[in-house]
Coordinates of C-alpha atoms in Angstrom, one line a residue:
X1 CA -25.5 49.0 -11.5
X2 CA -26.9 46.6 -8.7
X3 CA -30.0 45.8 -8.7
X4 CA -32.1 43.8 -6.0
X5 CA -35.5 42.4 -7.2
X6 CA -38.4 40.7 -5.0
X7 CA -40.6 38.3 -6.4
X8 CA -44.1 39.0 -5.5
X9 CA -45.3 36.2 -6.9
X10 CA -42.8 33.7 -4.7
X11 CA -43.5 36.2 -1.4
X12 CA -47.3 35.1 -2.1
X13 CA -46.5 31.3 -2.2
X14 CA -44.5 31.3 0.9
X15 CA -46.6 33.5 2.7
X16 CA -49.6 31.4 1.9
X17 CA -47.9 28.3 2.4
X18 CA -47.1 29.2 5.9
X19 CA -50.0 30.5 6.5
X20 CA -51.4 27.1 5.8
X21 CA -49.7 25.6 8.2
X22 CA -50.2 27.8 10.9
X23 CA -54.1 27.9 10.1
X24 CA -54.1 23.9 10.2
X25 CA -52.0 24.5 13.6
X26 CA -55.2 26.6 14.9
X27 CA -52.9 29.4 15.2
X28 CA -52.8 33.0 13.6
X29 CA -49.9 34.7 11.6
X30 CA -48.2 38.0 11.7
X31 CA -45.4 39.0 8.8
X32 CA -42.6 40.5 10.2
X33 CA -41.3 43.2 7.8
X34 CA -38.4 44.7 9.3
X35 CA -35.9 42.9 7.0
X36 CA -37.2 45.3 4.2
X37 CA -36.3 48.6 5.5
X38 CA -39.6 50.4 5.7
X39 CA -39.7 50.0 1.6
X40 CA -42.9 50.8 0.3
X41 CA -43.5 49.1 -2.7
X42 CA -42.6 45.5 -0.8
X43 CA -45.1 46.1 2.1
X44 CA -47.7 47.2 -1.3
X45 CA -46.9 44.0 -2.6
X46 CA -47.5 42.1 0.7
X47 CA -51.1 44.1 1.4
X48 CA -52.4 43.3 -2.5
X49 CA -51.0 38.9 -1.2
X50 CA -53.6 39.6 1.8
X51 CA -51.1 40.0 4.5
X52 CA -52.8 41.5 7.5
X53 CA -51.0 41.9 9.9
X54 CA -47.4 43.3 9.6
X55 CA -44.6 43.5 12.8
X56 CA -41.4 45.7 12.3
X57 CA -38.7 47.5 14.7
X58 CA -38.4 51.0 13.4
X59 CA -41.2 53.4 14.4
X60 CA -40.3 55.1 10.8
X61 CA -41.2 51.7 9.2
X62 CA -44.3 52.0 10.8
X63 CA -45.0 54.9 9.1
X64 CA -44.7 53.1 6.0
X65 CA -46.8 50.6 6.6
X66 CA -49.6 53.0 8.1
X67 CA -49.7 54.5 4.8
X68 CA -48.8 51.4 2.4
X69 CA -51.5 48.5 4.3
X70 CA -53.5 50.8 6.5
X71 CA -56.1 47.6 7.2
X72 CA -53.0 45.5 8.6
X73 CA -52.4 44.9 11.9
X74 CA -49.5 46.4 13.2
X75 CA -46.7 45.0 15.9
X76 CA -44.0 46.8 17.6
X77 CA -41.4 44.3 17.6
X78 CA -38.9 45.6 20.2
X79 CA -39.0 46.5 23.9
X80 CA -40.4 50.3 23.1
X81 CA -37.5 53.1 24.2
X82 CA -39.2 55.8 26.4
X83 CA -38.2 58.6 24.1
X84 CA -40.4 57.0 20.6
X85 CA -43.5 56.2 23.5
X86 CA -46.0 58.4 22.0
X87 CA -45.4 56.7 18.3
X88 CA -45.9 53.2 19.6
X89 CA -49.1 53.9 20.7
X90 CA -50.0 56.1 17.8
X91 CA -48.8 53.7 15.1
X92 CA -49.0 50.3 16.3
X93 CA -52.1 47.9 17.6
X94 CA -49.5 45.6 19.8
X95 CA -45.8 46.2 21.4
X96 CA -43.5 43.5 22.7
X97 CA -42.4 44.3 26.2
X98 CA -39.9 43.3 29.1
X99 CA -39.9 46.0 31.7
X100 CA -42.4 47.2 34.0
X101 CA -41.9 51.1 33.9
X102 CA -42.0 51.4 30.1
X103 CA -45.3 49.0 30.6
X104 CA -46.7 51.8 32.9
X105 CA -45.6 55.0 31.2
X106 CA -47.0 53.0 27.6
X107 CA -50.3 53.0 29.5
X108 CA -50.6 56.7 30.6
X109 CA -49.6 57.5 26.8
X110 CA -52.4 55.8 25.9
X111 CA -54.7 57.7 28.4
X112 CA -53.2 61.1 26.6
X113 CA -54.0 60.1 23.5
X114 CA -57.2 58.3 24.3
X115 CA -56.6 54.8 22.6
X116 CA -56.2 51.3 23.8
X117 CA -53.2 49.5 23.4
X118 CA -52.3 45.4 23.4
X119 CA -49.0 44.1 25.1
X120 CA -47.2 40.6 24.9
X121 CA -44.6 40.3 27.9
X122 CA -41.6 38.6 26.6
X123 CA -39.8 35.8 28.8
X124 CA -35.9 34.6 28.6
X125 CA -36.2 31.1 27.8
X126 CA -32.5 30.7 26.9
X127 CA -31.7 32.7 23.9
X128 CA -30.2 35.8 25.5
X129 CA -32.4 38.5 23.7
X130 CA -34.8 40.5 25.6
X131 CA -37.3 38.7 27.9
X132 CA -38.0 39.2 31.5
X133 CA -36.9 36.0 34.0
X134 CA -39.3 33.7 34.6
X135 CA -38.9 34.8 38.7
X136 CA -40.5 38.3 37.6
X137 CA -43.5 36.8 35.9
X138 CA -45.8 36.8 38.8
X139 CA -44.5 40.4 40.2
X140 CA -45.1 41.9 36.7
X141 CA -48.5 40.5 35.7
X142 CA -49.9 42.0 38.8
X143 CA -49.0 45.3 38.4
X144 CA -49.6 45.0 34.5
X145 CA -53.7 43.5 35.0
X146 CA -54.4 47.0 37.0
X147 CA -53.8 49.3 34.2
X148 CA -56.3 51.1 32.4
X149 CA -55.3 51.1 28.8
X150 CA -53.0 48.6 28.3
X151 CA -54.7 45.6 28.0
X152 CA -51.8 41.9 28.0
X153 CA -53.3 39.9 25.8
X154 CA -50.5 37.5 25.6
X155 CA -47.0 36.1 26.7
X156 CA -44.2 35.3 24.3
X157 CA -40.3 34.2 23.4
X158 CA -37.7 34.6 20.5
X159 CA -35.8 31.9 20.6
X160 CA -32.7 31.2 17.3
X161 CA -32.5 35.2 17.3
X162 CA -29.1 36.2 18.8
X163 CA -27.1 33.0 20.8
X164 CA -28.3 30.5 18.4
X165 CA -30.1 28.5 20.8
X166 CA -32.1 25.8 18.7
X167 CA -36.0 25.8 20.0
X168 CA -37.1 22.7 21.6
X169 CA -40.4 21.7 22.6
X170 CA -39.4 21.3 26.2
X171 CA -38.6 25.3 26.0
X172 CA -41.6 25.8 24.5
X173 CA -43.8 23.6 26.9
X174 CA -41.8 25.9 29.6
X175 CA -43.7 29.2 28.2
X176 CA -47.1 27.2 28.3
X177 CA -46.9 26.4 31.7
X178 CA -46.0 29.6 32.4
X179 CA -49.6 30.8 30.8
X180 CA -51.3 28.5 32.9
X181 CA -49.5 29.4 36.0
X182 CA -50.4 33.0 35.2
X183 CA -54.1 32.1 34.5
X184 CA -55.1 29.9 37.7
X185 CA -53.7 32.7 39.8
X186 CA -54.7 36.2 38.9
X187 CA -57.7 34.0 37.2
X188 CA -57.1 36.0 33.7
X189 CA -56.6 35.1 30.3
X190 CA -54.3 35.1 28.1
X191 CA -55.0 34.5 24.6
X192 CA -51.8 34.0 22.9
X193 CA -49.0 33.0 23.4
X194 CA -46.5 34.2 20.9
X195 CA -43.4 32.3 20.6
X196 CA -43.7 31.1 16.7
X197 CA -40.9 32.3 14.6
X198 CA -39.1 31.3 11.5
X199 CA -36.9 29.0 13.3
X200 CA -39.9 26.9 14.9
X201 CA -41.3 26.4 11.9
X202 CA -39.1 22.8 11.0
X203 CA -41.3 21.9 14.7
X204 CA -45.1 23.1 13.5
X205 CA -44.2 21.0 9.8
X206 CA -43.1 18.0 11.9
X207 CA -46.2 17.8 14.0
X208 CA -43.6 18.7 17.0
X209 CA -45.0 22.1 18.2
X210 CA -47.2 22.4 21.5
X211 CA -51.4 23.5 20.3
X212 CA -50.9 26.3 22.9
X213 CA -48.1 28.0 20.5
X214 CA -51.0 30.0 18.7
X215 CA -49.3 33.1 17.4
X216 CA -46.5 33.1 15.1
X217 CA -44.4 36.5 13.9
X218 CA -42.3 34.6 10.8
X219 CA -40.2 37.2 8.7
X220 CA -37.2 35.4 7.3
X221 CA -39.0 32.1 5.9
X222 CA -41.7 34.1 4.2
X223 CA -39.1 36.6 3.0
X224 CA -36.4 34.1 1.8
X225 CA -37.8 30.6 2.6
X226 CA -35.1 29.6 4.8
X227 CA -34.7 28.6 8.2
X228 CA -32.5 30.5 10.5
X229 CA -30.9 28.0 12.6
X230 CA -30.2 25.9 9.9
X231 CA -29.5 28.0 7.1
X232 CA -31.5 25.5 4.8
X233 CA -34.6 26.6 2.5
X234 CA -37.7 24.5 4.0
X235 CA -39.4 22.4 2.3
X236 CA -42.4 23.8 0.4
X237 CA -41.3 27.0 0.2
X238 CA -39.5 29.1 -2.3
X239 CA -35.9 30.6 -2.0
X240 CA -36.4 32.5 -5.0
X241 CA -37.7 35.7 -3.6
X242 CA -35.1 37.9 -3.9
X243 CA -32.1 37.9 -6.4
X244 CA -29.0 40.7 -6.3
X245 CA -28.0 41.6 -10.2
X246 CA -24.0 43.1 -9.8
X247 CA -22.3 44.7 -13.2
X248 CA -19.2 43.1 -14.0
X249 CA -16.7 45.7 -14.9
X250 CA -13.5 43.3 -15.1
X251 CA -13.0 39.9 -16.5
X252 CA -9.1 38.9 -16.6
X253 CA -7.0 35.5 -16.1
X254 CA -4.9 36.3 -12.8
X255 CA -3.0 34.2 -10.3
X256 CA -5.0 33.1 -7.8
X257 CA -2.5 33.4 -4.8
X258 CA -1.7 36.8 -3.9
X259 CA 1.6 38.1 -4.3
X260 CA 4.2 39.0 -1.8
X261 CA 4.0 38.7 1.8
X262 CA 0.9 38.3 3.1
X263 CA -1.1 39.4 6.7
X264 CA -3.7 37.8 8.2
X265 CA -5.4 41.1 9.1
X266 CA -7.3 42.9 6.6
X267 CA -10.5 44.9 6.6
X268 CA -12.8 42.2 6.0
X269 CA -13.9 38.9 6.7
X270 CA -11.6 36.8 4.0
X271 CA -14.2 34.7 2.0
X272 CA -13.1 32.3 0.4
X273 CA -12.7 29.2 1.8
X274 CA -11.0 27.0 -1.0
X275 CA -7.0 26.0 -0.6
X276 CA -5.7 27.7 -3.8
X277 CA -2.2 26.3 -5.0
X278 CA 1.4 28.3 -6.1
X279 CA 1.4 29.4 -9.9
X280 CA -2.4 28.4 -9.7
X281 CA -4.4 30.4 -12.4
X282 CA -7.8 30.8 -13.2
X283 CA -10.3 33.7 -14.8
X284 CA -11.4 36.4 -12.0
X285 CA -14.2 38.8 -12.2
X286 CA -15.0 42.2 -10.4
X287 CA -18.8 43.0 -9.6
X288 CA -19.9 46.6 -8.4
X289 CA -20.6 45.1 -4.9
X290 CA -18.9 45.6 -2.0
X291 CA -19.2 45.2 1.8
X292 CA -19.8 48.6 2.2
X293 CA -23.3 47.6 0.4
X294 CA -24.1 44.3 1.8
X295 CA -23.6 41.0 3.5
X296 CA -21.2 39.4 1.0
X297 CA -20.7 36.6 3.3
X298 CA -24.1 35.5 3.3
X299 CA -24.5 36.3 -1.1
X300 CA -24.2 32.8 -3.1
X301 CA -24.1 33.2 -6.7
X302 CA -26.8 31.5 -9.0
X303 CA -24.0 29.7 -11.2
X304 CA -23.0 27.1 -9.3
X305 CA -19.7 27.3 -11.1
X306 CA -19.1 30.6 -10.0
X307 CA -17.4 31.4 -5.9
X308 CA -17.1 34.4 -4.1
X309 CA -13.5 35.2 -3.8
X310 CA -13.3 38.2 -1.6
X311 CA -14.6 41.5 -1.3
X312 CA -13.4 45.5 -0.4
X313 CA -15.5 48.1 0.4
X314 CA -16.8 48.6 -2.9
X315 CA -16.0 45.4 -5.2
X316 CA -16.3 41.9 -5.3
X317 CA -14.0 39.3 -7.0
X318 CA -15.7 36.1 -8.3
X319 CA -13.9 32.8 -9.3
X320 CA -15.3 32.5 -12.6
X321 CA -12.8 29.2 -13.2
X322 CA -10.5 28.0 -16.0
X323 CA -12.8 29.8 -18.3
X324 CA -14.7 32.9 -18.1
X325 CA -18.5 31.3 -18.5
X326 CA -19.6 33.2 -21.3
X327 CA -19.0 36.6 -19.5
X328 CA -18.6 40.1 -20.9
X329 CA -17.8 43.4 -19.2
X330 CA -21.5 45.2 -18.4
X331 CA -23.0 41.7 -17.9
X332 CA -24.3 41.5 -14.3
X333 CA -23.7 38.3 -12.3
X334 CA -26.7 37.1 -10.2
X335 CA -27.0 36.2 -6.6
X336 CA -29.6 34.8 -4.0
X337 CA -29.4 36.7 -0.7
X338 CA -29.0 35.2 2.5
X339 CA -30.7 37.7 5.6
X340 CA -27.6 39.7 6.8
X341 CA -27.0 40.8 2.9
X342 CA -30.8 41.3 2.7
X343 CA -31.4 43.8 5.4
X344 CA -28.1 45.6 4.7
X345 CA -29.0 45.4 0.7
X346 CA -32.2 47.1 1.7
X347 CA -31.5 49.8 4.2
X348 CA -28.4 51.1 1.8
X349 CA -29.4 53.9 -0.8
X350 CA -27.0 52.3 -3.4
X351 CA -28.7 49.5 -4.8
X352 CA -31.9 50.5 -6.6
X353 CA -34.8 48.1 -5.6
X354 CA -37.3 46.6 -7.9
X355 CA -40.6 45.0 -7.1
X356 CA -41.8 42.6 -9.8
X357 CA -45.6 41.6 -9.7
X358 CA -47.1 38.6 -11.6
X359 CA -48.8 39.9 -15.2
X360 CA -52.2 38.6 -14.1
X361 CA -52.9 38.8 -10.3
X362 CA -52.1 36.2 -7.5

């Protein structure tokens, strides 16, 4: 049995801690969801918190949603592909985009189906994610400010999302000038400009973060309460959302140095980063989870006397050490999730998922 449980109560406090700040920042909040697989008893639990308004990357997450918090707000997170057009403008309020034609074809699916649809154009400020260059801006908003139905509300960046490039304020001062150079000349506005994520959030606590940043889309700090870049929780908010429960189903004294020759090429990722010695022995357990069901990279167990030792397909060992802690065969061994073993815990159908709510409201 594995079992992955989120805290409703703890997604409340984080959520309403951030949203604190990015109230007192004059700014305005969108959760981002996609980290929880279109799972419809989290995204209940986040409408009954107040969460309104909800971003995700999979049009059948959207669905979800549509059903689960029909008041929310709802973002499409990535540049829309031209085959899923006619969902994005049925299911959400407001798509991130890059490219020009998909901009154009977004607005004569709107026409079709008679609605009126909100777009942020994405820049490249250094990450390597999707963004237009800066050299495109003026080319693009020109075109874009002629449609009929979709209306630019904004301009935006990811930043920390794929090359690990830390945001700075000077990046993030880049993107404001940016909406000023766009305003003076086609004489416009632009009311947001949408470039708050988890990983700017150590910034907006520090005092750091330009006023004109006044939309944030935070997913991971909610979710877990850590920050990306750093891999640290932040301070104020809870890493106790989500635990993984795995079954123990061996508990045996072993040698802790494999046998025999060894290779260093093997299916996985080794794990375990501690220098064991020759003859060195110790107690080893084995947990029903595997890398075929998660991130076990990015699991740490709860006992800190307990380390990851390795992991197959299907099982993990744990280095219980010179004792086995009290252990039993069918006891389960918990672990706090970082968000690789998250979304993959989430979007596999082998781990049953359990939504715990406080007794007495929020």
């Amino acid at each position: 049995m594995n079992r992955i449980t989120i805290d409703v109560d703890a997604l409340a406090h984080n959520y309403r801690t951030v949203q604190g700040w990015v109230e007192k920042h004059g700014a305005t909040l969108t959760v981002v969801t996609k980290a929880l697989c279109g799972h419809r008893e989290s995204i209940e639990g986040l409408a009954e918190i107040g969460v309104d308004s909800v971003a995700d990357s999979r049009i059948s997450n959207l669905r979800t949603i549509d059903e689960a918090a029909p008041d929310a707000e709802k973002w499409y997170l990535r540049p829309p592909h031209t085959s899923a057009l006619e969902d994005v403008i049925a299911l959400s309020d407001v798509s991130l985009n890059t490219e020009l034609d998909v901009i154009t074809a977004l607005d004569e699916e709107a026409k079709r189906q008679d609605r009126t649809h909100r777009v942020v154009v994405m820049i490249e400020l250094g990450d390597l994610r999707e963004g237009i260059l800066p050299g495109s801006l003026l080319k693009i908003y020109k075109q874009v400010f002629e449609l009929e139905r979709v209306k630019v509300v904004g301009i935006g960046a990811n930043l920390g999302c794929l090359g690990g490039a830390i945001p700075s304020v000077d990046q993030l001062m880049q993107l404001v000038l940016y909406r000023e150079l766009l305003e003076l000349k086609f004489e416009r506005k632009l009311s947001l400009v949408s470039a708050g994520t988890s990983a700017v959030l150590p910034l907006l606590i520090d005092g750091e973060l330009p006023k004109q940043i006044n939309h944030f889309r935070i997913g991971e700090a909610i979710l877990l309460g850590t920050d990306p870049v750093r891999g640290e929780i932040i301070r104020g908010l809870r890493g106790d959302t989500v635990r993984l429960d795995a079954e123990v189903v061996e508990i045996k004294e072993k040698s802790l140095v494999p046998a025999g020759e060894t290779s260093d090429t093997t299916p996985f990722t080794p794990i375990e980063q501690e220098d064991r010695e020759p003859g060195e022995r110790g107690y080893r357990a084995i947990v029903t989870v595997g890398q075929l069901d998660t991130d076990i990279g990015t699991l740490t167990p709860i006992d800190p006397g307990i380390s990851i030792a390795g992991a197959s397909s299907d099982l993990t060992v744990v280095h219980l050490g010179a004792e086995p802690n009290g252990l039993s065969i069918g006891d389960v061994i918990g672990f706090r999730v970082g968000y690789a073993s998250l979304v993959r815990l989430m979007a596999n159908p082998y781990t049953e998922k359990r939504v715990v709510r406080p007794a007495k409201g929020l």
